[in-house]
């Protein structure tokens, strides 16, 4: 197979890679190991792709440098992406907390991106074997259809993502390439991931598997108000996935049950209204039955509410507002939606995503040390960082 020369080579046909190809000007080649472009997009959001969030702002992202994401997010916003969606007549709807989803299918977003990058070549089922720079340009050795081929490029865009969901082919390739050119890699961890219990805890909480409840979960100065779900392995649900980005092994979670309810005032009111009811019955009014039964047993809650002085009701309210659970691990990259950490941003231009160590090298999307909250924020970072790089490349074409 003959070698090929292009102006811009993009590694990764995911959200960031395809979006960059749409903006990077002429003579672009996008390569990916998968059989189809946008595979992570296809499975995202239950197959409907939570493609952005109305409330996207820098404070929704974690990074060693919290300022790094500001420029790209300001120059290509959620409203810009919505304009693109509208131009392609993709119907969408808002769920909770500003999360936007396709009405029909995530495949609509993939088709939109494929149409936008129509001027670029796309090689699928192509693996990257080696990346080098000879002083004049990049030389990337690949294997395509069983044959070795070298692609020469003036610009190299690394859009291969992080380590999450290895069964879809995720690897640390982006980190290897960045490190090869002298970039530091921050600690990487699974993020937006269910948390797990040890075997003893699994037994204790087995009866709660499948139970969901509204909560506010606190850990390491962060707190999220959303649903949590008990699973056969531990804890999941939006609130847990959110807090997993802040949690570390050994940390406890402080869980406020019935967030938004003044529990002490509520319990006193119920004492006046239904003094003959047991405390167990009152808890079952506030919480899913199985959770109430667990707490009644674990906390040895007995007696009628009418017999409880304020001090005991205050103690019960405090327990409900600060239920402490301590997961032992997470489900890891196998089910993590994203990778926390990545290529350190200290030597990456926040305006162009270009390396300050190697001209022509651009790193975008999840590969960088910029990690969004659950709810469409990571897709918006993919769009914004990709456009920043694409515009910089096109301007120098």
CSV table of C-alpha atoms in Angstrom, one decimal:
chain,number,residue,atom,x,y,z
A,1,UNK,CA,0.0,0.0,0.0
A,2,UNK,CA,1.4,3.4,-1.1
A,3,UNK,CA,2.4,5.9,1.5
A,4,UNK,CA,0.3,9.1,1.7
A,5,UNK,CA,1.0,12.7,2.4
A,6,UNK,CA,-1.6,15.1,3.9
A,7,UNK,CA,-1.7,18.5,5.5
A,8,UNK,CA,-3.5,17.3,8.6
A,9,UNK,CA,-3.7,13.8,10.1
A,10,UNK,CA,-6.3,13.3,12.8
A,11,UNK,CA,-6.0,10.3,15.1
A,12,UNK,CA,-9.5,9.3,16.3
A,13,UNK,CA,-12.9,9.4,14.6
A,14,UNK,CA,-14.8,10.2,17.7
A,15,UNK,CA,-16.6,13.4,18.7
A,16,UNK,CA,-13.5,15.6,18.9
A,17,UNK,CA,-11.8,14.1,15.9
A,18,UNK,CA,-14.7,14.4,13.5
A,19,UNK,CA,-15.5,17.9,14.7
A,20,UNK,CA,-11.9,19.0,14.2
A,21,UNK,CA,-12.0,17.5,10.7
A,22,UNK,CA,-15.0,19.7,9.9
A,23,UNK,CA,-13.1,22.8,10.7
A,24,UNK,CA,-9.4,22.1,9.8
A,25,UNK,CA,-9.5,23.1,6.2
A,26,UNK,CA,-8.5,21.0,3.1
A,27,UNK,CA,-6.4,17.9,2.8
A,28,UNK,CA,-7.4,16.2,6.1
A,29,UNK,CA,-7.2,12.5,6.8
A,30,UNK,CA,-9.0,11.0,9.9
A,31,UNK,CA,-8.0,7.5,11.0
A,32,UNK,CA,-9.6,5.2,13.6
A,33,UNK,CA,-9.2,1.6,14.7
A,34,UNK,CA,-12.9,0.9,14.9
A,35,UNK,CA,-15.2,-0.4,12.1
A,36,UNK,CA,-17.4,2.7,12.3
A,37,UNK,CA,-16.9,6.4,13.2
A,38,UNK,CA,-18.3,7.8,16.4
A,39,UNK,CA,-18.9,4.5,18.3
A,40,UNK,CA,-18.9,6.2,21.7
A,41,UNK,CA,-21.4,8.7,20.4
A,42,UNK,CA,-23.6,5.9,19.2
A,43,UNK,CA,-23.9,4.3,22.7
A,44,UNK,CA,-24.0,7.6,24.7
A,45,UNK,CA,-27.1,8.8,26.5
A,46,UNK,CA,-28.9,5.5,26.2
A,47,UNK,CA,-28.5,5.7,22.4
A,48,UNK,CA,-29.8,9.3,22.2
A,49,UNK,CA,-26.5,11.2,22.9
A,50,UNK,CA,-26.5,13.8,25.6
A,51,UNK,CA,-24.7,16.1,23.2
A,52,UNK,CA,-24.4,19.3,25.3
A,53,UNK,CA,-25.7,21.1,28.4
A,54,UNK,CA,-27.4,24.4,28.5
A,55,UNK,CA,-25.5,25.4,31.6
A,56,UNK,CA,-22.0,24.7,30.3
A,57,UNK,CA,-19.5,26.9,32.1
A,58,UNK,CA,-15.8,26.5,33.2
A,59,UNK,CA,-16.9,25.5,36.7
A,60,UNK,CA,-18.4,22.3,35.4
A,61,UNK,CA,-14.9,21.0,34.6
A,62,UNK,CA,-12.1,19.5,36.6
A,63,UNK,CA,-8.4,20.2,35.8
A,64,UNK,CA,-5.1,21.0,37.4
A,65,UNK,CA,-5.6,24.4,35.7
A,66,UNK,CA,-9.3,25.3,36.0
A,67,UNK,CA,-8.7,28.3,33.7
A,68,UNK,CA,-7.5,26.3,30.7
A,69,UNK,CA,-10.9,25.4,29.4
A,70,UNK,CA,-12.3,29.0,29.4
A,71,UNK,CA,-11.0,30.2,26.1
A,72,UNK,CA,-12.3,27.3,24.0
A,73,UNK,CA,-15.6,27.1,25.8
A,74,UNK,CA,-16.2,30.8,25.3
A,75,UNK,CA,-15.3,30.8,21.6
A,76,UNK,CA,-17.5,27.8,20.7
A,77,UNK,CA,-20.4,27.5,23.0
A,78,UNK,CA,-23.3,25.2,23.6
A,79,UNK,CA,-25.4,27.7,21.6
A,80,UNK,CA,-23.1,27.3,18.7
A,81,UNK,CA,-23.5,23.6,18.7
A,82,UNK,CA,-27.2,23.9,19.0
A,83,UNK,CA,-27.2,26.1,15.9
A,84,UNK,CA,-25.3,23.3,14.1
A,85,UNK,CA,-27.9,20.8,15.3
A,86,UNK,CA,-30.7,23.0,14.0
A,87,UNK,CA,-29.1,23.4,10.6
A,88,UNK,CA,-29.2,19.6,10.3
A,89,UNK,CA,-32.8,19.4,11.4
A,90,UNK,CA,-32.1,17.2,14.4
A,91,UNK,CA,-34.9,17.2,16.9
A,92,UNK,CA,-33.9,17.3,20.5
A,93,UNK,CA,-35.3,17.7,24.0
A,94,UNK,CA,-34.1,18.9,27.4
A,95,UNK,CA,-34.1,16.5,30.3
A,96,UNK,CA,-33.2,17.6,33.8
A,97,UNK,CA,-30.5,20.1,34.7
A,98,UNK,CA,-30.0,21.4,31.1
A,99,UNK,CA,-29.1,18.1,29.6
A,100,UNK,CA,-29.9,17.9,25.8
A,101,UNK,CA,-30.7,14.7,24.0
A,102,UNK,CA,-31.6,13.7,20.5
A,103,UNK,CA,-35.3,12.9,20.1
A,104,UNK,CA,-34.6,10.0,17.7
A,105,UNK,CA,-31.1,8.6,17.9
A,106,UNK,CA,-27.4,9.4,18.6
A,107,UNK,CA,-26.8,8.3,15.0
A,108,UNK,CA,-28.2,11.7,14.0
A,109,UNK,CA,-25.2,13.4,15.6
A,110,UNK,CA,-22.8,11.0,13.9
A,111,UNK,CA,-24.5,11.6,10.5
A,112,UNK,CA,-24.3,15.3,11.1
A,113,UNK,CA,-20.5,15.1,11.9
A,114,UNK,CA,-19.9,12.9,8.9
A,115,UNK,CA,-21.7,15.4,6.7
A,116,UNK,CA,-19.7,18.3,8.2
A,117,UNK,CA,-16.4,16.5,7.6
A,118,UNK,CA,-17.3,15.4,4.1
A,119,UNK,CA,-14.2,17.0,2.6
A,120,UNK,CA,-11.9,14.8,4.8
A,121,UNK,CA,-10.8,11.3,4.0
A,122,UNK,CA,-11.7,8.6,6.6
A,123,UNK,CA,-9.7,5.4,7.2
A,124,UNK,CA,-11.4,2.9,9.5
A,125,UNK,CA,-10.0,-0.3,10.9
A,126,UNK,CA,-6.6,1.3,10.9
A,127,UNK,CA,-4.1,1.0,13.8
A,128,UNK,CA,-1.3,3.4,14.6
A,129,UNK,CA,2.0,1.6,15.1
A,130,UNK,CA,4.5,4.5,15.5
A,131,UNK,CA,4.6,8.3,15.5
A,132,UNK,CA,7.7,10.3,14.7
A,133,UNK,CA,8.8,13.8,13.6
A,134,UNK,CA,11.7,14.2,11.3
A,135,UNK,CA,12.1,18.0,11.7
A,136,UNK,CA,10.0,18.8,8.7
A,137,UNK,CA,6.8,16.9,9.6
A,138,UNK,CA,5.2,13.9,11.2
A,139,UNK,CA,5.6,10.3,10.0
A,140,UNK,CA,3.0,8.0,11.3
A,141,UNK,CA,3.3,4.3,10.6
A,142,UNK,CA,0.0,2.4,10.4
A,143,UNK,CA,-1.5,-0.9,9.6
A,144,UNK,CA,-4.5,-0.7,7.2
A,145,UNK,CA,-6.3,-3.8,5.8
A,146,UNK,CA,-3.3,-5.8,6.8
A,147,UNK,CA,-0.8,-3.6,5.0
A,148,UNK,CA,1.8,-1.2,6.4
A,149,UNK,CA,1.5,2.4,5.4
A,150,UNK,CA,3.2,5.6,6.4
A,151,UNK,CA,1.3,8.9,6.4
A,152,UNK,CA,3.3,12.1,6.3
A,153,UNK,CA,1.6,15.2,7.7
A,154,UNK,CA,2.4,18.8,8.6
A,155,UNK,CA,-0.2,18.7,11.5
A,156,UNK,CA,-1.0,15.8,13.8
A,157,UNK,CA,-4.2,16.0,15.9
A,158,UNK,CA,-4.5,13.5,18.8
A,159,UNK,CA,-8.2,12.9,19.4
A,160,UNK,CA,-8.0,9.3,20.6
A,161,UNK,CA,-9.6,10.0,24.0
A,162,UNK,CA,-8.7,8.4,27.3
A,163,UNK,CA,-8.8,4.9,28.8
A,164,UNK,CA,-12.5,4.6,29.5
A,165,UNK,CA,-14.5,1.6,28.0
A,166,UNK,CA,-11.5,-0.5,26.8
A,167,UNK,CA,-13.9,-3.1,25.2
A,168,UNK,CA,-14.5,-0.4,22.6
A,169,UNK,CA,-10.8,-0.1,22.0
A,170,UNK,CA,-9.8,2.7,24.3
A,171,UNK,CA,-6.1,2.8,25.1
A,172,UNK,CA,-3.6,5.2,26.5
A,173,UNK,CA,-2.3,6.1,23.0
A,174,UNK,CA,-2.9,9.8,23.4
A,175,UNK,CA,-0.7,9.8,26.6
A,176,UNK,CA,2.0,7.8,24.9
A,177,UNK,CA,2.2,10.2,22.0
A,178,UNK,CA,2.1,13.3,24.3
A,179,UNK,CA,4.8,11.9,26.5
A,180,UNK,CA,7.0,11.1,23.5
A,181,UNK,CA,7.0,14.8,22.7
A,182,UNK,CA,7.9,15.8,26.2
A,183,UNK,CA,4.4,16.4,27.8
A,184,UNK,CA,3.6,15.5,31.3
A,185,UNK,CA,0.7,13.2,32.0
A,186,UNK,CA,-1.3,13.9,35.2
A,187,UNK,CA,-2.7,11.1,37.3
A,188,UNK,CA,-5.5,9.3,35.3
A,189,UNK,CA,-8.5,7.7,37.0
A,190,UNK,CA,-11.9,6.3,36.0
A,191,UNK,CA,-14.5,9.1,36.3
A,192,UNK,CA,-18.3,9.3,36.1
A,193,UNK,CA,-18.2,5.7,37.2
A,194,UNK,CA,-20.2,3.5,39.7
A,195,UNK,CA,-18.6,2.9,43.1
A,196,UNK,CA,-18.4,-0.5,44.6
A,197,UNK,CA,-18.6,-2.1,48.1
A,198,UNK,CA,-16.4,-4.9,49.6
A,199,UNK,CA,-18.0,-8.3,50.0
A,200,UNK,CA,-19.2,-7.6,53.6
A,201,UNK,CA,-20.9,-4.4,52.5
A,202,UNK,CA,-22.5,-6.1,49.5
A,203,UNK,CA,-24.1,-8.6,51.9
A,204,UNK,CA,-25.3,-5.8,54.2
A,205,UNK,CA,-26.9,-3.8,51.3
A,206,UNK,CA,-28.0,-6.7,49.1
A,207,UNK,CA,-31.7,-6.2,49.8
A,208,UNK,CA,-31.4,-2.6,48.5
A,209,UNK,CA,-30.2,-3.5,45.0
A,210,UNK,CA,-32.3,-1.9,42.4
A,211,UNK,CA,-33.6,0.8,44.8
A,212,UNK,CA,-33.2,4.4,43.7
A,213,UNK,CA,-33.8,7.5,45.8
A,214,UNK,CA,-33.2,11.3,45.6
A,215,UNK,CA,-30.1,12.4,47.5
A,216,UNK,CA,-27.5,15.0,48.0
A,217,UNK,CA,-24.0,13.4,48.1
A,218,UNK,CA,-21.0,15.2,49.6
A,219,UNK,CA,-17.4,14.3,49.2
A,220,UNK,CA,-14.2,16.4,49.3
A,221,UNK,CA,-15.9,19.8,49.1
A,222,UNK,CA,-18.2,18.7,46.2
A,223,UNK,CA,-21.9,18.0,46.5
A,224,UNK,CA,-24.5,16.9,43.9
A,225,UNK,CA,-28.3,16.7,44.2
A,226,UNK,CA,-29.6,13.9,42.0
A,227,UNK,CA,-30.7,10.3,42.2
A,228,UNK,CA,-28.6,7.5,43.6
A,229,UNK,CA,-29.1,3.8,42.9
A,230,UNK,CA,-28.1,0.8,44.9
A,231,UNK,CA,-26.7,-2.0,42.7
A,232,UNK,CA,-25.5,-5.6,43.3
A,233,UNK,CA,-22.0,-4.2,43.3
A,234,UNK,CA,-22.5,-0.9,45.2
A,235,UNK,CA,-23.7,2.5,44.2
A,236,UNK,CA,-24.6,4.2,40.9
A,237,UNK,CA,-27.1,6.8,39.6
A,238,UNK,CA,-26.3,10.3,38.5
A,239,UNK,CA,-25.4,11.7,42.0
A,240,UNK,CA,-22.9,8.8,42.5
A,241,UNK,CA,-21.4,9.1,39.0
A,242,UNK,CA,-20.9,12.9,39.6
A,243,UNK,CA,-19.2,12.5,43.0
A,244,UNK,CA,-17.0,9.7,41.7
A,245,UNK,CA,-14.8,12.3,40.0
A,246,UNK,CA,-14.1,13.8,43.5
A,247,UNK,CA,-13.9,10.5,45.5
A,248,UNK,CA,-10.7,8.6,46.3
A,249,UNK,CA,-10.2,5.2,47.8
A,250,UNK,CA,-10.7,5.5,51.6
A,251,UNK,CA,-13.1,8.5,51.3
A,252,UNK,CA,-16.6,8.3,52.8
A,253,UNK,CA,-19.7,9.7,51.2
A,254,UNK,CA,-22.0,11.8,53.3
A,255,UNK,CA,-25.5,11.4,51.9
A,256,UNK,CA,-28.4,13.7,52.7
A,257,UNK,CA,-31.7,11.8,52.3
A,258,UNK,CA,-34.7,13.8,51.3
A,259,UNK,CA,-32.7,16.9,50.2
A,260,UNK,CA,-34.8,20.0,50.3
A,261,UNK,CA,-36.9,18.8,53.2
A,262,UNK,CA,-36.4,20.3,56.7
A,263,UNK,CA,-36.4,16.9,58.3
A,264,UNK,CA,-36.6,18.0,61.9
A,265,UNK,CA,-39.6,20.3,61.2
A,266,UNK,CA,-41.2,17.5,59.2
A,267,UNK,CA,-40.8,15.0,62.0
A,268,UNK,CA,-42.2,17.4,64.6
A,269,UNK,CA,-45.2,18.0,62.4
A,270,UNK,CA,-45.8,14.3,61.9
A,271,UNK,CA,-45.5,13.8,65.7
A,272,UNK,CA,-48.4,16.3,66.1
A,273,UNK,CA,-50.5,14.8,63.3
A,274,UNK,CA,-49.9,11.1,63.7
A,275,UNK,CA,-48.4,10.5,67.2
A,276,UNK,CA,-49.6,6.8,67.3
A,277,UNK,CA,-47.5,5.9,64.2
A,278,UNK,CA,-44.2,4.1,64.6
A,279,UNK,CA,-41.0,5.9,63.7
A,280,UNK,CA,-40.5,3.1,61.2
A,281,UNK,CA,-43.8,4.0,59.5
A,282,UNK,CA,-42.8,7.7,59.4
A,283,UNK,CA,-39.5,6.8,57.7
A,284,UNK,CA,-41.4,4.7,55.2
A,285,UNK,CA,-43.3,7.8,54.2
A,286,UNK,CA,-40.1,9.7,53.5
A,287,UNK,CA,-38.0,7.0,51.8
A,288,UNK,CA,-38.4,3.9,49.6
A,289,UNK,CA,-39.7,1.1,51.7
A,290,UNK,CA,-36.6,-1.0,51.5
A,291,UNK,CA,-34.3,1.9,52.5
A,292,UNK,CA,-36.6,2.7,55.4
A,293,UNK,CA,-36.5,-0.9,56.6
A,294,UNK,CA,-32.7,-1.0,56.3
A,295,UNK,CA,-32.3,2.2,58.4
A,296,UNK,CA,-34.8,1.1,61.0
A,297,UNK,CA,-32.8,-2.1,61.5
A,298,UNK,CA,-29.4,-0.5,61.3
A,299,UNK,CA,-30.2,2.4,63.6
A,300,UNK,CA,-32.4,0.4,66.0
A,301,UNK,CA,-35.3,2.9,65.4
A,302,UNK,CA,-38.2,1.9,67.8
A,303,UNK,CA,-41.2,3.4,69.3
A,304,UNK,CA,-44.0,5.7,68.2
A,305,UNK,CA,-43.2,9.1,67.0
A,306,UNK,CA,-45.6,10.6,69.5
A,307,UNK,CA,-43.3,9.4,72.3
A,308,UNK,CA,-40.1,11.0,71.0
A,309,UNK,CA,-38.8,14.2,72.5
A,310,UNK,CA,-37.3,16.9,70.3
A,311,UNK,CA,-33.8,15.7,71.1
A,312,UNK,CA,-34.5,12.3,69.6
A,313,UNK,CA,-36.2,13.7,66.6
A,314,UNK,CA,-33.3,16.1,66.0
A,315,UNK,CA,-30.8,13.1,66.2
A,316,UNK,CA,-32.9,11.2,63.7
A,317,UNK,CA,-33.1,14.2,61.4
A,318,UNK,CA,-29.3,14.6,61.6
A,319,UNK,CA,-28.7,11.0,60.7
A,320,UNK,CA,-31.0,11.3,57.7
A,321,UNK,CA,-29.1,14.4,56.6
A,322,UNK,CA,-25.7,12.7,57.1
A,323,UNK,CA,-25.9,9.0,56.3
A,324,UNK,CA,-22.3,7.9,55.8
A,325,UNK,CA,-21.4,5.2,53.3
A,326,UNK,CA,-17.8,4.2,52.4
A,327,UNK,CA,-17.3,2.5,49.0
A,328,UNK,CA,-14.0,0.6,48.6
A,329,UNK,CA,-13.4,1.0,44.9
A,330,UNK,CA,-15.0,1.8,41.6
A,331,UNK,CA,-16.0,-0.3,38.6
A,332,UNK,CA,-13.0,1.0,36.8
A,333,UNK,CA,-12.5,2.0,33.2
A,334,UNK,CA,-14.7,-0.9,32.1
A,335,UNK,CA,-17.8,1.2,32.8
A,336,UNK,CA,-16.4,4.7,33.4
A,337,UNK,CA,-17.9,7.3,31.0
A,338,UNK,CA,-14.6,9.3,30.9
A,339,UNK,CA,-11.1,9.4,32.1
A,340,UNK,CA,-10.2,12.0,34.8
A,341,UNK,CA,-6.8,13.6,34.2
A,342,UNK,CA,-4.7,13.3,31.1
A,343,UNK,CA,-2.2,15.4,29.2
A,344,UNK,CA,-1.2,18.3,31.4
A,345,UNK,CA,-2.3,21.6,30.0
A,346,UNK,CA,0.8,23.6,31.0
A,347,UNK,CA,2.4,23.4,27.6
A,348,UNK,CA,-0.7,23.3,25.5
A,349,UNK,CA,-2.1,26.6,24.1
A,350,UNK,CA,-5.6,27.2,25.5
A,351,UNK,CA,-6.5,29.1,22.3
A,352,UNK,CA,-5.4,26.6,19.7
A,353,UNK,CA,-4.8,23.3,21.6
A,354,UNK,CA,-1.3,23.2,19.9
A,355,UNK,CA,1.7,21.8,21.8
A,356,UNK,CA,4.2,24.4,22.8
A,357,UNK,CA,6.9,21.7,22.7
A,358,UNK,CA,6.2,20.4,19.2
A,359,UNK,CA,4.8,22.7,16.5
A,360,UNK,CA,2.0,21.1,14.5
A,361,UNK,CA,1.0,18.7,17.3
A,362,UNK,CA,-2.5,19.3,18.6
A,363,UNK,CA,-4.2,17.5,21.5
A,364,UNK,CA,-8.0,17.8,21.9
A,365,UNK,CA,-11.0,16.3,23.8
A,366,UNK,CA,-10.8,13.8,26.6
A,367,UNK,CA,-7.1,13.2,26.1
A,368,UNK,CA,-6.4,16.5,27.8
A,369,UNK,CA,-6.6,17.1,31.6
A,370,UNK,CA,-10.1,18.6,31.3
A,371,UNK,CA,-12.9,16.5,32.6
A,372,UNK,CA,-16.5,17.6,32.6
A,373,UNK,CA,-19.4,16.7,34.9
A,374,UNK,CA,-22.1,14.2,33.9
A,375,UNK,CA,-24.7,15.7,31.6
A,376,UNK,CA,-23.3,16.6,28.2
A,377,UNK,CA,-20.3,18.7,29.4
A,378,UNK,CA,-17.7,16.3,28.1
A,379,UNK,CA,-19.2,16.4,24.6
A,380,UNK,CA,-19.2,20.2,24.7
A,381,UNK,CA,-15.5,20.1,25.6
A,382,UNK,CA,-14.9,17.8,22.6
A,383,UNK,CA,-16.8,20.2,20.3
A,384,UNK,CA,-15.1,23.4,21.7
A,385,UNK,CA,-11.5,22.0,21.9
A,386,UNK,CA,-11.9,20.5,18.4
A,387,UNK,CA,-13.1,23.8,16.9
A,388,UNK,CA,-10.2,25.7,18.5
A,389,UNK,CA,-7.7,23.3,17.0
A,390,UNK,CA,-9.5,23.2,13.6
A,391,UNK,CA,-9.6,26.9,13.2
A,392,UNK,CA,-6.0,27.3,14.1
A,393,UNK,CA,-5.0,24.7,11.5
A,394,UNK,CA,-7.2,26.2,8.8
A,395,UNK,CA,-5.8,29.7,9.5
A,396,UNK,CA,-2.3,28.4,8.8
A,397,UNK,CA,-3.2,26.3,5.8
